[in-house]
C-alpha positions as a Python dict, from the first residue, in 0.01 Angstrom:
ca = {
    (1, 'L'): (0, 0, 0),
    (2, 'G'): (345, -219, -2),
    (3, 'D'): (567, 55, -172),
    (4, 'S'): (751, 286, 98),
    (5, 'D'): (772, 513, -195),
    (6, 'A'): (412, 543, -262),
    (7, 'A'): (272, 563, 101),
    (8, 'D'): (515, 859, 147),
    (9, 'H'): (392, 1042, -144),
    (10, 'I'): (-7, 1036, -60),
    (11, 'G'): (140, 1140, 274),
    (12, 'M'): (302, 1460, 135),
    (13, 'I'): (-19, 1492, -70),
    (14, 'Y'): (-230, 1474, 264),
    (15, 'T'): (22, 1730, 449),
    (16, 'T'): (36, 1971, 200),
    (17, 'G'): (-344, 1913, 11),
    (18, 'L'): (-423, 1969, -331),
    (19, 'E'): (-742, 2175, -489),
    (20, 'E'): (-909, 1811, -462),
    (21, 'V'): (-753, 1671, -186),
    (22, 'P'): (-815, 1915, 175),
    (23, 'K'): (-495, 1889, 406),
    (24, 'Q'): (-572, 1608, 671),
    (25, 'Q'): (-283, 1550, 913),
    (26, 'L'): (-392, 1290, 1059),
    (27, 'K'): (-442, 1108, 702),
    (28, 'A'): (-102, 1186, 641),
    (29, 'L'): (58, 1061, 954),
    (30, 'H'): (-106, 749, 859),
    (31, 'F'): (86, 699, 542),
    (32, 'F'): (376, 804, 658),
    (33, 'K'): (390, 552, 926),
    (34, 'R'): (305, 285, 658),
    (35, 'A'): (597, 405, 471),
    (36, 'D'): (817, 443, 811),
    (37, 'A'): (729, 57, 864),
    (38, 'L'): (842, -3, 501),
    (39, 'G'): (1157, 113, 543),
    (40, 'S'): (1157, 489, 446),
    (41, 'V'): (1375, 743, 599),
    (42, 'Q'): (1198, 1026, 486),
    (43, 'A'): (866, 924, 632),
    (44, 'A'): (1059, 891, 974),
    (45, 'Y'): (1163, 1277, 909),
    (46, 'N'): (797, 1357, 757),
    (47, 'I'): (641, 1208, 1105),
    (48, 'G'): (885, 1397, 1315),
    (49, 'V'): (765, 1721, 1126),
    (50, 'I'): (364, 1629, 1222),
    (51, 'F'): (458, 1572, 1563),
    (52, 'E'): (613, 1893, 1583),
    (53, 'Q'): (408, 2139, 1354),
    (54, 'C'): (123, 1987, 1227),
    (55, 'L'): (-86, 1891, 1557),
    (56, 'E'): (-113, 2035, 1901),
    (57, 'R'): (222, 2109, 2022),
    (58, 'T'): (268, 1920, 2373),
    (59, 'S'): (526, 1788, 2537),
    (60, 'Q'): (403, 1463, 2454),
    (61, 'Q'): (395, 1540, 2059),
    (62, 'I'): (765, 1637, 2111),
    (63, 'H'): (896, 1344, 2234),
    (64, 'L'): (759, 1215, 1942),
    (65, 'A'): (888, 1402, 1705),
    (66, 'L'): (1218, 1376, 1857),
    (67, 'K'): (1187, 990, 1857),
    (68, 'Y'): (1120, 988, 1487),
    (69, 'Y'): (1398, 1284, 1401),
    (70, 'K'): (1649, 1060, 1621),
    (71, 'K'): (1510, 771, 1381),
    (72, 'A'): (1589, 938, 1082),
    (73, 'M'): (1940, 1089, 1204),
    (74, 'R'): (2035, 758, 1249),
    (75, 'E'): (2017, 722, 825),
    (76, 'E'): (2149, 1084, 809),
    (77, 'N'): (1863, 1283, 732),
    (78, 'I'): (2000, 1625, 772),
    (79, 'D'): (1631, 1779, 798),
    (80, 'A'): (1607, 1561, 1121),
    (81, 'V'): (1926, 1641, 1222),
    (82, 'T'): (1865, 2016, 1233),
    (83, 'N'): (1495, 1974, 1334),
    (84, 'A'): (1637, 1814, 1666),
    (85, 'G'): (1873, 2078, 1713),
    (86, 'V'): (1637, 2371, 1722),
    (87, 'I'): (1365, 2177, 1948),
    (88, 'F'): (1674, 2124, 2182),
    (89, 'R'): (1801, 2469, 2144),
    (90, 'D'): (1446, 2649, 2197),
    (91, 'G'): (1333, 2378, 2498),
    (92, 'Y'): (960, 2302, 2477),
    (93, 'E'): (647, 2277, 2694),
    (94, 'G'): (813, 2122, 3025),
    (95, 'Q'): (1168, 2111, 2891),
    (96, 'S'): (1396, 2390, 2941),
    (97, 'P'): (1629, 2457, 2625),
    (98, 'Q'): (1900, 2216, 2625),
    (99, 'P'): (2210, 2346, 2406),
    (100, 'Q'): (2441, 2100, 2454),
    (101, 'K'): (2220, 1843, 2280),
    (102, 'A'): (2134, 2108, 2041),
    (103, 'L'): (2505, 2152, 1943),
    (104, 'E'): (2567, 1780, 1947),
    (105, 'C'): (2272, 1811, 1687),
    (106, 'Y'): (2439, 2040, 1494),
    (107, 'E'): (2766, 1899, 1493),
    (108, 'R'): (2634, 1614, 1335),
    (109, 'G'): (2474, 1828, 1085),
    (110, 'M'): (2792, 1975, 987),
    (111, 'E'): (2951, 1655, 970),
    (112, 'L'): (2710, 1586, 693),
    (113, 'G'): (2782, 1862, 513),
    (114, 'D'): (2459, 2080, 638),
    (115, 'G'): (2541, 2461, 631),
    (116, 'A'): (2202, 2537, 835),
    (117, 'S'): (2356, 2345, 1096),
    (118, 'A'): (2714, 2543, 1116),
    (119, 'H'): (2500, 2873, 1121),
    (120, 'N'): (2299, 2744, 1418),
    (121, 'A'): (2587, 2607, 1600),
    (122, 'G'): (2762, 2963, 1566),
    (123, 'L'): (2470, 3148, 1677),
    (124, 'L'): (2492, 2930, 1999),
    (125, 'Y'): (2824, 2963, 2027),
    (126, 'K'): (2821, 3386, 1951),
    (127, 'K'): (2502, 3401, 2208),
    (128, 'G'): (2618, 3222, 2506),
    (129, 'Y'): (2416, 2964, 2667),
    (130, 'N'): (2316, 2831, 3036),
    (131, 'E'): (2641, 2937, 3236),
    (132, 'T'): (2887, 2932, 2946),
    (133, 'P'): (3003, 3266, 2785),
    (134, 'P'): (2959, 3382, 2427),
    (135, 'Q'): (3261, 3205, 2247),
    (136, 'L'): (3304, 3406, 1937),
    (137, 'E'): (3638, 3218, 1871),
    (138, 'K'): (3417, 2880, 1830),
    (139, 'A'): (3133, 3047, 1649),
    (140, 'L'): (3394, 3211, 1386),
    (141, 'E'): (3469, 2839, 1325),
    (142, 'C'): (3114, 2747, 1279),
    (143, 'Y'): (3050, 3032, 1046),
    (144, 'E'): (3390, 2921, 852),
    (145, 'R'): (3252, 2584, 811),
    (146, 'G'): (2894, 2706, 717),
    (147, 'K'): (3037, 2946, 456),
    (148, 'D'): (3302, 2646, 320),
    (149, 'L'): (2915, 2468, 286),
    (150, 'K'): (2794, 2777, 89),
    (151, 'H'): (2553, 2879, 362),
    (152, 'G'): (2489, 3272, 334),
    (153, 'D'): (2390, 3368, 686),
    (154, 'S'): (2676, 3177, 772),
    (155, 'I'): (2927, 3396, 528),
    (156, 'L'): (2709, 3695, 635),
    (157, 'N'): (2797, 3635, 1022),
    (158, 'A'): (3143, 3542, 964),
    (159, 'G'): (3203, 3873, 808),
    (160, 'V'): (3040, 4056, 1045),
    (161, 'I'): (3298, 3941, 1309),
    (162, 'Y'): (3574, 4010, 1069),
    (163, 'L'): (3430, 4338, 1064),
    (164, 'E'): (3404, 4431, 1433),
    (165, 'G'): (3657, 4176, 1597),
    (166, 'F'): (3633, 4096, 1958),
    (167, 'E'): (3890, 4046, 2262),
    (168, 'G'): (4210, 3958, 2125),
    (169, 'F'): (4107, 3959, 1767),
    (170, 'P'): (4128, 4259, 1607),
    (171, 'P'): (3897, 4370, 1306),
    (172, 'Q'): (3984, 4287, 976),
    (173, 'P'): (3795, 4519, 749),
    (174, 'Q'): (3959, 4381, 447),
    (175, 'K'): (3844, 4033, 503),
    (176, 'A'): (3494, 4137, 620),
    (177, 'F'): (3465, 4312, 260),
    (178, 'D'): (3602, 3983, 105),
    (179, 'Y'): (3296, 3745, 252),
}
């Protein structure tokens, strides 16, 4: 196949399966790699997904997933940004969570207009990470960005913060209700 879209579509068929075509992740990977070699950004993301979610989840597979997500991220693939952020946030076999790297991914996702990235960044700031205590002001800023991007969970979480308030920020029930 000399067409990246065709190779990518065949890869998707093998990833999801059809009535007459069973799921075959290794065949899907073959076609996605072909599409990637032909310049498909979506294929790079799809390869990352296969390494992260469809094959044995080892440290080596996650490193490969991140390699392909980073490639797709350079081409502004929002899903790759979000998935890489989640990997960094949660950590994986042999690698502890890296919240700073996750936040870098989420910041990039917000720049690209991704509400889920705003929500995920807000969650990290709300919970705190490593030695960094919760930062509710930053969490609220992220949720507000998510609201602007029409992300439902961001809207809900911003409303909760307005309802409950925090030190130096009194509850604002009317604003919470508006959310």
